[in-house]
Amino acid sequence: GESVGLHLPTLSVQEGDNSIINCAYSNSASDYFIWYKQESGKGPQFIIDIRSNMDKRQGQRVTVLLNKTVKHLSLQIAATQPGDSAVYFCAENRKSGGSNYKLTFGKGTLLTVNP
Amino acid sequence: NAGVTQTPKFQVLKTGQSMTLQCAQDMNHEYMSWYRQDPGMGLRLIHYSVGAGITDQGEVPNGYNVSRSTTEDFPLRLLSAAPSQTSVYFCASRPTGSNQPQHFGDGTRLSIL
């Protein structure tokens, strides 16, 4: 799984399988989490977010799970397609002083979908 | 609705040259930010702004200046380029309020020789 401080992990799946990408975050005070998808040569694209008062949120083919006890976040992609191949980043939003918040990114997981 | 637009897309500089990376957004977002992305390092925050006239430093601000004279524009200036600033630079914006996702441009790929 992904965590700040590790080299970029990779995940290879077959088309049609479900994918699970993991992320460990560092700050128990973080109250908002986001998953981004980044395709080659493009900027990060928002996929789904979750607030700390929730433990699960679903979107179209994607589900994010949040376990605050162990500071773990996961992104599940159902019926993975070749177009899902990309680097996936988790990001945590934490207070940086006053009313300011900063987004801190993990290093990403490379997902490769084999046809 | 163009979202976040960055120019140029590619740039090669010589050490010591200066340049400005442009970023514009048309979503009337108050918050804007600049990140750099290096292999194995993820995205690191350089500078950010919570509104026109207000800027603050991020995680890696040295060697970069910013200004925010309008809501739409947030240029990033390299005063004297160094090879260590070779990177991909991303600008992002979001609405006011902490729990809002940032929207990113497609980046500027900068090489310093």
PDB file of C-alpha atoms in Angstrom:
ATOM      1  CA  GLY A   1       0.000   0.000   0.000  1.00  0.00           C
ATOM      2  CA  GLU A   2       0.875   3.633  -0.356  1.00  0.00           C
ATOM      3  CA  SER A   3       2.423   5.725   2.386  1.00  0.00           C
ATOM      4  CA  VAL A   4       4.571   8.794   2.578  1.00  0.00           C
ATOM      5  CA  GLY A   5       8.214   7.644   2.670  1.00  0.00           C
ATOM      6  CA  LEU A   6       7.853   4.537   0.465  1.00  0.00           C
ATOM      7  CA  HIS A   7       8.830   4.093  -3.187  1.00  0.00           C
ATOM      8  CA  LEU A   8       5.989   4.110  -5.675  1.00  0.00           C
ATOM      9  CA  PRO A   9       4.149   0.800  -5.266  1.00  0.00           C
ATOM     10  CA  THR A  10       2.518  -0.891  -8.219  1.00  0.00           C
ATOM     11  CA  LEU A  11      -0.634  -2.919  -8.637  1.00  0.00           C
ATOM     12  CA  SER A  12      -1.336  -5.038 -11.698  1.00  0.00           C
ATOM     13  CA  VAL A  13      -4.834  -6.451 -12.275  1.00  0.00           C
ATOM     14  CA  GLN A  14      -6.785  -8.146 -15.030  1.00  0.00           C
ATOM     15  CA  GLU A  15      -9.515  -6.269 -16.816  1.00  0.00           C
ATOM     16  CA  GLY A  16     -12.814  -6.880 -15.065  1.00  0.00           C
ATOM     17  CA  ASP A  17     -11.285  -7.617 -11.678  1.00  0.00           C
ATOM     18  CA  ASN A  18     -11.755  -5.363  -8.665  1.00  0.00           C
ATOM     19  CA  SER A  19      -8.806  -3.229  -7.557  1.00  0.00           C
ATOM     20  CA  ILE A  20      -7.957  -2.102  -4.057  1.00  0.00           C
ATOM     21  CA  ILE A  21      -5.411   0.650  -3.519  1.00  0.00           C
ATOM     22  CA  ASN A  22      -4.312   1.359   0.028  1.00  0.00           C
ATOM     23  CA  CYS A  23      -2.995   4.445   1.755  1.00  0.00           C
ATOM     24  CA  ALA A  24      -1.706   5.059   5.269  1.00  0.00           C
ATOM     25  CA  TYR A  25      -1.997   8.616   6.498  1.00  0.00           C
ATOM     26  CA  SER A  26       0.034  10.175   9.228  1.00  0.00           C
ATOM     27  CA  ASN A  27      -1.985  12.763  11.119  1.00  0.00           C
ATOM     28  CA  SER A  28      -4.921  11.783  13.325  1.00  0.00           C
ATOM     29  CA  ALA A  29      -6.121  15.410  13.161  1.00  0.00           C
ATOM     30  CA  SER A  30      -6.698  15.203   9.393  1.00  0.00           C
ATOM     31  CA  ASP A  31     -10.399  15.593   8.735  1.00  0.00           C
ATOM     32  CA  TYR A  32     -10.787  15.273   4.985  1.00  0.00           C
ATOM     33  CA  PHE A  33      -9.320  12.859   2.479  1.00  0.00           C
ATOM     34  CA  ILE A  34      -9.250  12.804  -1.303  1.00  0.00           C
ATOM     35  CA  TRP A  35      -8.303  10.285  -3.960  1.00  0.00           C
ATOM     36  CA  TYR A  36      -6.845  11.566  -7.220  1.00  0.00           C
ATOM     37  CA  LYS A  37      -6.085   9.784 -10.493  1.00  0.00           C
ATOM     38  CA  GLN A  38      -3.185  10.964 -12.622  1.00  0.00           C
ATOM     39  CA  GLU A  39      -2.743   9.809 -16.194  1.00  0.00           C
ATOM     40  CA  SER A  40       0.549  10.203 -17.990  1.00  0.00           C
ATOM     41  CA  GLY A  41       1.200  13.804 -18.993  1.00  0.00           C
ATOM     42  CA  LYS A  42      -1.836  15.167 -17.159  1.00  0.00           C
ATOM     43  CA  GLY A  43      -2.647  16.771 -13.854  1.00  0.00           C
ATOM     44  CA  PRO A  44      -4.264  14.929 -10.935  1.00  0.00           C
ATOM     45  CA  GLN A  45      -7.973  14.402 -11.452  1.00  0.00           C
ATOM     46  CA  PHE A  46     -10.403  14.287  -8.515  1.00  0.00           C
ATOM     47  CA  ILE A  47     -12.074  10.886  -8.064  1.00  0.00           C
ATOM     48  CA  ILE A  48     -13.772  10.821  -4.682  1.00  0.00           C
ATOM     49  CA  ASP A  49     -13.481  12.339  -1.226  1.00  0.00           C
ATOM     50  CA  ILE A  50     -14.516  11.466   2.300  1.00  0.00           C
ATOM     51  CA  ARG A  51     -14.828  13.415   5.534  1.00  0.00           C
ATOM     52  CA  SER A  52     -13.587  12.061   8.813  1.00  0.00           C
ATOM     53  CA  ASN A  53     -17.119  11.674  10.197  1.00  0.00           C
ATOM     54  CA  MET A  54     -17.743   8.929   7.639  1.00  0.00           C
ATOM     55  CA  ASP A  55     -16.172   5.511   7.147  1.00  0.00           C
ATOM     56  CA  LYS A  56     -17.413   4.722   3.645  1.00  0.00           C
ATOM     57  CA  ARG A  57     -18.438   6.631   0.572  1.00  0.00           C
ATOM     58  CA  GLN A  58     -19.434   5.312  -2.830  1.00  0.00           C
ATOM     59  CA  GLY A  59     -19.238   6.811  -6.271  1.00  0.00           C
ATOM     60  CA  GLN A  60     -19.600   5.386  -9.730  1.00  0.00           C
ATOM     61  CA  ARG A  61     -17.529   2.141  -9.669  1.00  0.00           C
ATOM     62  CA  VAL A  62     -15.418   3.537  -6.822  1.00  0.00           C
ATOM     63  CA  THR A  63     -15.661   3.211  -3.060  1.00  0.00           C
ATOM     64  CA  VAL A  64     -13.483   4.857  -0.448  1.00  0.00           C
ATOM     65  CA  LEU A  65     -13.120   3.319   3.005  1.00  0.00           C
ATOM     66  CA  LEU A  66     -11.705   5.206   5.975  1.00  0.00           C
ATOM     67  CA  ASN A  67     -10.427   3.505   9.123  1.00  0.00           C
ATOM     68  CA  LYS A  68      -9.479   6.236  11.573  1.00  0.00           C
ATOM     69  CA  THR A  69      -8.409   3.770  14.234  1.00  0.00           C
ATOM     70  CA  VAL A  70      -5.435   2.622  12.187  1.00  0.00           C
ATOM     71  CA  LYS A  71      -5.207   5.755   9.989  1.00  0.00           C
ATOM     72  CA  HIS A  72      -5.867   3.829   6.794  1.00  0.00           C
ATOM     73  CA  LEU A  73      -7.653   4.787   3.626  1.00  0.00           C
ATOM     74  CA  SER A  74      -8.487   2.569   0.658  1.00  0.00           C
ATOM     75  CA  LEU A  75      -9.873   3.047  -2.811  1.00  0.00           C
ATOM     76  CA  GLN A  76     -11.808   0.209  -4.372  1.00  0.00           C
ATOM     77  CA  ILE A  77     -12.431   0.189  -8.114  1.00  0.00           C
ATOM     78  CA  ALA A  78     -15.039  -2.249  -9.345  1.00  0.00           C
ATOM     79  CA  ALA A  79     -14.745  -4.010 -12.707  1.00  0.00           C
ATOM     80  CA  THR A  80     -11.412  -2.358 -13.508  1.00  0.00           C
ATOM     81  CA  GLN A  81     -11.014  -1.197 -17.100  1.00  0.00           C
ATOM     82  CA  PRO A  82      -7.903  -0.404 -19.176  1.00  0.00           C
ATOM     83  CA  GLY A  83      -8.827   3.284 -18.898  1.00  0.00           C
ATOM     84  CA  ASP A  84      -8.321   3.015 -15.136  1.00  0.00           C
ATOM     85  CA  SER A  85      -4.567   2.533 -15.656  1.00  0.00           C
ATOM     86  CA  ALA A  86      -2.922   5.512 -13.953  1.00  0.00           C
ATOM     87  CA  VAL A  87      -1.167   6.628 -10.792  1.00  0.00           C
ATOM     88  CA  TYR A  88      -3.541   7.029  -7.853  1.00  0.00           C
ATOM     89  CA  PHE A  89      -2.787   9.427  -5.001  1.00  0.00           C
ATOM     90  CA  CYS A  90      -4.413   9.782  -1.648  1.00  0.00           C
ATOM     91  CA  ALA A  91      -4.282  13.174   0.025  1.00  0.00           C
ATOM     92  CA  GLU A  92      -5.073  14.256   3.565  1.00  0.00           C
ATOM     93  CA  ASN A  93      -6.275  17.707   4.531  1.00  0.00           C
ATOM     94  CA  ARG A  94      -4.869  18.933   7.795  1.00  0.00           C
ATOM     95  CA  LYS A  95      -5.001  22.193   9.678  1.00  0.00           C
ATOM     96  CA  SER A  96      -1.799  24.204   9.293  1.00  0.00           C
ATOM     97  CA  GLY A  97      -2.558  27.101  11.613  1.00  0.00           C
ATOM     98  CA  GLY A  98      -5.448  29.508  12.068  1.00  0.00           C
ATOM     99  CA  SER A  99      -8.114  28.689   9.526  1.00  0.00           C
ATOM    100  CA  ASN A 100      -5.643  27.413   6.931  1.00  0.00           C
ATOM    101  CA  TYR A 101      -5.644  23.843   5.704  1.00  0.00           C
ATOM    102  CA  LYS A 102      -3.000  22.128   3.628  1.00  0.00           C
ATOM    103  CA  LEU A 103      -3.338  19.116   1.400  1.00  0.00           C
ATOM    104  CA  THR A 104      -0.551  16.548   1.845  1.00  0.00           C
ATOM    105  CA  PHE A 105      -0.140  13.912  -0.835  1.00  0.00           C
ATOM    106  CA  GLY A 106       1.120  10.382  -0.650  1.00  0.00           C
ATOM    107  CA  LYS A 107       3.594   9.240  -3.285  1.00  0.00           C
ATOM    108  CA  GLY A 108       1.073   7.342  -5.351  1.00  0.00           C
ATOM    109  CA  THR A 109       0.321   3.809  -6.539  1.00  0.00           C
ATOM    110  CA  LEU A 110       0.694   2.818 -10.176  1.00  0.00           C
ATOM    111  CA  LEU A 111      -2.270   0.763 -11.333  1.00  0.00           C
ATOM    112  CA  THR A 112      -1.826  -1.275 -14.514  1.00  0.00           C
ATOM    113  CA  VAL A 113      -4.845  -3.013 -16.016  1.00  0.00           C
ATOM    114  CA  ASN A 114      -4.066  -5.933 -18.308  1.00  0.00           C
ATOM    115  CA  PRO A 115      -6.587  -6.645 -21.073  1.00  0.00           C
TER     116      PRO A 115
ATOM    117  CA  ASN B   1     -15.467  26.487 -18.621  1.00  0.00           C
ATOM    118  CA  ALA B   2     -11.718  25.884 -18.987  1.00  0.00           C
ATOM    119  CA  GLY B   3     -10.981  25.114 -15.311  1.00  0.00           C
ATOM    120  CA  VAL B   4      -7.316  25.619 -14.401  1.00  0.00           C
ATOM    121  CA  THR B   5      -5.072  26.649 -17.294  1.00  0.00           C
ATOM    122  CA  GLN B   6      -1.290  26.558 -17.093  1.00  0.00           C
ATOM    123  CA  THR B   7       1.169  28.017 -19.558  1.00  0.00           C
ATOM    124  CA  PRO B   8       3.604  27.143 -20.951  1.00  0.00           C
ATOM    125  CA  LYS B   9       3.283  23.355 -21.114  1.00  0.00           C
ATOM    126  CA  PHE B  10       7.018  22.862 -21.621  1.00  0.00           C
ATOM    127  CA  GLN B  11      10.033  25.076 -20.975  1.00  0.00           C
ATOM    128  CA  VAL B  12      13.811  24.673 -21.032  1.00  0.00           C
ATOM    129  CA  LEU B  13      15.923  27.222 -19.184  1.00  0.00           C
ATOM    130  CA  LYS B  14      19.595  27.781 -18.545  1.00  0.00           C
ATOM    131  CA  THR B  15      20.872  28.017 -14.993  1.00  0.00           C
ATOM    132  CA  GLY B  16      20.453  31.548 -13.696  1.00  0.00           C
ATOM    133  CA  GLN B  17      17.618  32.531 -16.019  1.00  0.00           C
ATOM    134  CA  SER B  18      14.330  33.747 -14.627  1.00  0.00           C
ATOM    135  CA  MET B  19      10.838  32.997 -15.788  1.00  0.00           C
ATOM    136  CA  THR B  20       7.203  33.070 -14.765  1.00  0.00           C
ATOM    137  CA  LEU B  21       4.845  30.115 -14.890  1.00  0.00           C
ATOM    138  CA  GLN B  22       1.311  31.256 -15.506  1.00  0.00           C
ATOM    139  CA  CYS B  23      -1.828  29.877 -13.889  1.00  0.00           C
ATOM    140  CA  ALA B  24      -5.382  31.055 -14.427  1.00  0.00           C
ATOM    141  CA  GLN B  25      -8.712  29.679 -13.267  1.00  0.00           C
ATOM    142  CA  ASP B  26     -12.209  30.682 -14.323  1.00  0.00           C
ATOM    143  CA  MET B  27     -14.155  29.064 -11.479  1.00  0.00           C
ATOM    144  CA  ASN B  28     -13.984  32.070  -9.120  1.00  0.00           C
ATOM    145  CA  HIS B  29     -12.051  29.985  -6.600  1.00  0.00           C
ATOM    146  CA  GLU B  30     -10.513  31.841  -3.698  1.00  0.00           C
ATOM    147  CA  TYR B  31      -7.832  29.281  -2.896  1.00  0.00           C
ATOM    148  CA  MET B  32      -4.985  28.629  -5.329  1.00  0.00           C
ATOM    149  CA  SER B  33      -1.756  26.734  -4.925  1.00  0.00           C
ATOM    150  CA  TRP B  34       1.422  25.615  -6.660  1.00  0.00           C
ATOM    151  CA  TYR B  35       2.967  22.148  -6.345  1.00  0.00           C
ATOM    152  CA  ARG B  36       6.016  20.512  -7.803  1.00  0.00           C
ATOM    153  CA  GLN B  37       6.091  16.840  -8.667  1.00  0.00           C
ATOM    154  CA  ASP B  38       9.334  14.898  -8.733  1.00  0.00           C
ATOM    155  CA  PRO B  39       9.812  11.147  -9.293  1.00  0.00           C
ATOM    156  CA  GLY B  40       9.215   9.209  -6.085  1.00  0.00           C
ATOM    157  CA  MET B  41       8.348  12.369  -4.146  1.00  0.00           C
ATOM    158  CA  GLY B  42       4.663  12.899  -4.801  1.00  0.00           C
ATOM    159  CA  LEU B  43       3.361  16.468  -4.963  1.00  0.00           C
ATOM    160  CA  ARG B  44       4.922  19.052  -2.681  1.00  0.00           C
ATOM    161  CA  LEU B  45       3.355  22.405  -1.912  1.00  0.00           C
ATOM    162  CA  ILE B  46       5.429  25.432  -2.934  1.00  0.00           C
ATOM    163  CA  HIS B  47       3.172  28.434  -2.222  1.00  0.00           C
ATOM    164  CA  TYR B  48      -0.520  29.010  -1.798  1.00  0.00           C
ATOM    165  CA  SER B  49      -3.033  31.824  -1.635  1.00  0.00           C
ATOM    166  CA  VAL B  50      -6.362  32.030   0.178  1.00  0.00           C
ATOM    167  CA  GLY B  51      -7.501  35.057  -1.801  1.00  0.00           C
ATOM    168  CA  ALA B  52      -6.395  38.084  -3.799  1.00  0.00           C
ATOM    169  CA  GLY B  53      -3.580  39.910  -2.051  1.00  0.00           C
ATOM    170  CA  ILE B  54      -2.794  37.017   0.313  1.00  0.00           C
ATOM    171  CA  THR B  55      -0.034  34.468  -0.210  1.00  0.00           C
ATOM    172  CA  ASP B  56       1.840  32.101   2.067  1.00  0.00           C
ATOM    173  CA  GLN B  57       4.665  29.594   1.904  1.00  0.00           C
ATOM    174  CA  GLY B  58       4.221  25.893   1.550  1.00  0.00           C
ATOM    175  CA  GLU B  59       6.612  23.032   2.140  1.00  0.00           C
ATOM    176  CA  VAL B  60       9.301  23.949  -0.448  1.00  0.00           C
ATOM    177  CA  PRO B  61       9.140  27.741  -1.114  1.00  0.00           C
ATOM    178  CA  ASN B  62      12.850  28.547  -1.555  1.00  0.00           C
ATOM    179  CA  GLY B  63      13.731  29.895  -4.983  1.00  0.00           C
ATOM    180  CA  TYR B  64      10.130  30.754  -5.883  1.00  0.00           C
ATOM    181  CA  ASN B  65       7.984  33.867  -5.566  1.00  0.00           C
ATOM    182  CA  VAL B  66       4.253  34.295  -6.031  1.00  0.00           C
ATOM    183  CA  SER B  67       1.751  37.109  -6.123  1.00  0.00           C
ATOM    184  CA  ARG B  68      -2.048  37.202  -6.266  1.00  0.00           C
ATOM    185  CA  SER B  69      -3.308  40.491  -7.663  1.00  0.00           C
ATOM    186  CA  THR B  70      -6.569  39.022  -8.970  1.00  0.00           C
ATOM    187  CA  THR B  71      -8.781  36.077  -8.029  1.00  0.00           C
ATOM    188  CA  GLU B  72      -8.185  34.458 -11.424  1.00  0.00           C
ATOM    189  CA  ASP B  73      -4.373  34.517 -11.706  1.00  0.00           C
ATOM    190  CA  PHE B  74      -1.604  33.070  -9.565  1.00  0.00           C
ATOM    191  CA  PRO B  75       1.798  33.253 -11.317  1.00  0.00           C
ATOM    192  CA  LEU B  76       4.868  31.452 -10.002  1.00  0.00           C
ATOM    193  CA  ARG B  77       8.240  33.118 -10.526  1.00  0.00           C
ATOM    194  CA  LEU B  78      11.641  31.491 -10.599  1.00  0.00           C
ATOM    195  CA  LEU B  79      14.108  34.261  -9.855  1.00  0.00           C
ATOM    196  CA  SER B  80      17.341  32.451 -10.778  1.00  0.00           C
ATOM    197  CA  ALA B  81      16.720  28.956 -12.094  1.00  0.00           C
ATOM    198  CA  ALA B  82      18.780  26.067 -10.726  1.00  0.00           C
ATOM    199  CA  PRO B  83      18.990  22.455 -11.978  1.00  0.00           C
ATOM    200  CA  SER B  84      17.308  21.338  -8.741  1.00  0.00           C
ATOM    201  CA  GLN B  85      14.181  23.126  -9.938  1.00  0.00           C
ATOM    202  CA  THR B  86      13.810  20.767 -12.875  1.00  0.00           C
ATOM    203  CA  SER B  87      10.366  19.338 -12.223  1.00  0.00           C
ATOM    204  CA  VAL B  88       6.747  19.258 -13.276  1.00  0.00           C
ATOM    205  CA  TYR B  89       4.781  22.140 -11.781  1.00  0.00           C
ATOM    206  CA  PHE B  90       1.070  21.971 -11.081  1.00  0.00           C
ATOM    207  CA  CYS B  91      -1.303  24.756 -10.201  1.00  0.00           C
ATOM    208  CA  ALA B  92      -4.556  23.989  -8.401  1.00  0.00           C
ATOM    209  CA  SER B  93      -7.584  25.842  -7.103  1.00  0.00           C
ATOM    210  CA  ARG B  94     -10.598  25.165  -4.931  1.00  0.00           C
ATOM    211  CA  PRO B  95     -13.572  27.045  -3.493  1.00  0.00           C
ATOM    212  CA  THR B  96     -13.459  28.620  -0.043  1.00  0.00           C
ATOM    213  CA  GLY B  97     -13.886  26.071   2.719  1.00  0.00           C
ATOM    214  CA  SER B  98     -11.416  23.483   3.892  1.00  0.00           C
ATOM    215  CA  ASN B  99     -13.281  20.348   2.839  1.00  0.00           C
ATOM    216  CA  GLN B 100     -13.300  20.936  -0.880  1.00  0.00           C
ATOM    217  CA  PRO B 101     -11.217  19.090  -3.493  1.00  0.00           C
ATOM    218  CA  GLN B 102      -8.591  21.000  -5.409  1.00  0.00           C
ATOM    219  CA  HIS B 103      -8.780  21.076  -9.190  1.00  0.00           C
ATOM    220  CA  PHE B 104      -5.487  20.814 -11.043  1.00  0.00           C
ATOM    221  CA  GLY B 105      -4.126  22.113 -14.304  1.00  0.00           C
ATOM    222  CA  ASP B 106      -2.206  19.857 -16.662  1.00  0.00           C
ATOM    223  CA  GLY B 107       1.187  21.092 -15.530  1.00  0.00           C
ATOM    224  CA  THR B 108       4.296  22.805 -16.845  1.00  0.00           C
ATOM    225  CA  ARG B 109       7.284  20.580 -17.517  1.00  0.00           C
ATOM    226  CA  LEU B 110      10.389  22.602 -16.725  1.00  0.00           C
ATOM    227  CA  SER B 111      13.990  21.601 -17.411  1.00  0.00           C
ATOM    228  CA  ILE B 112      16.922  23.633 -16.130  1.00  0.00           C
ATOM    229  CA  LEU B 113      20.229  22.989 -17.886  1.00  0.00           C
TER     230      LEU B 113
END
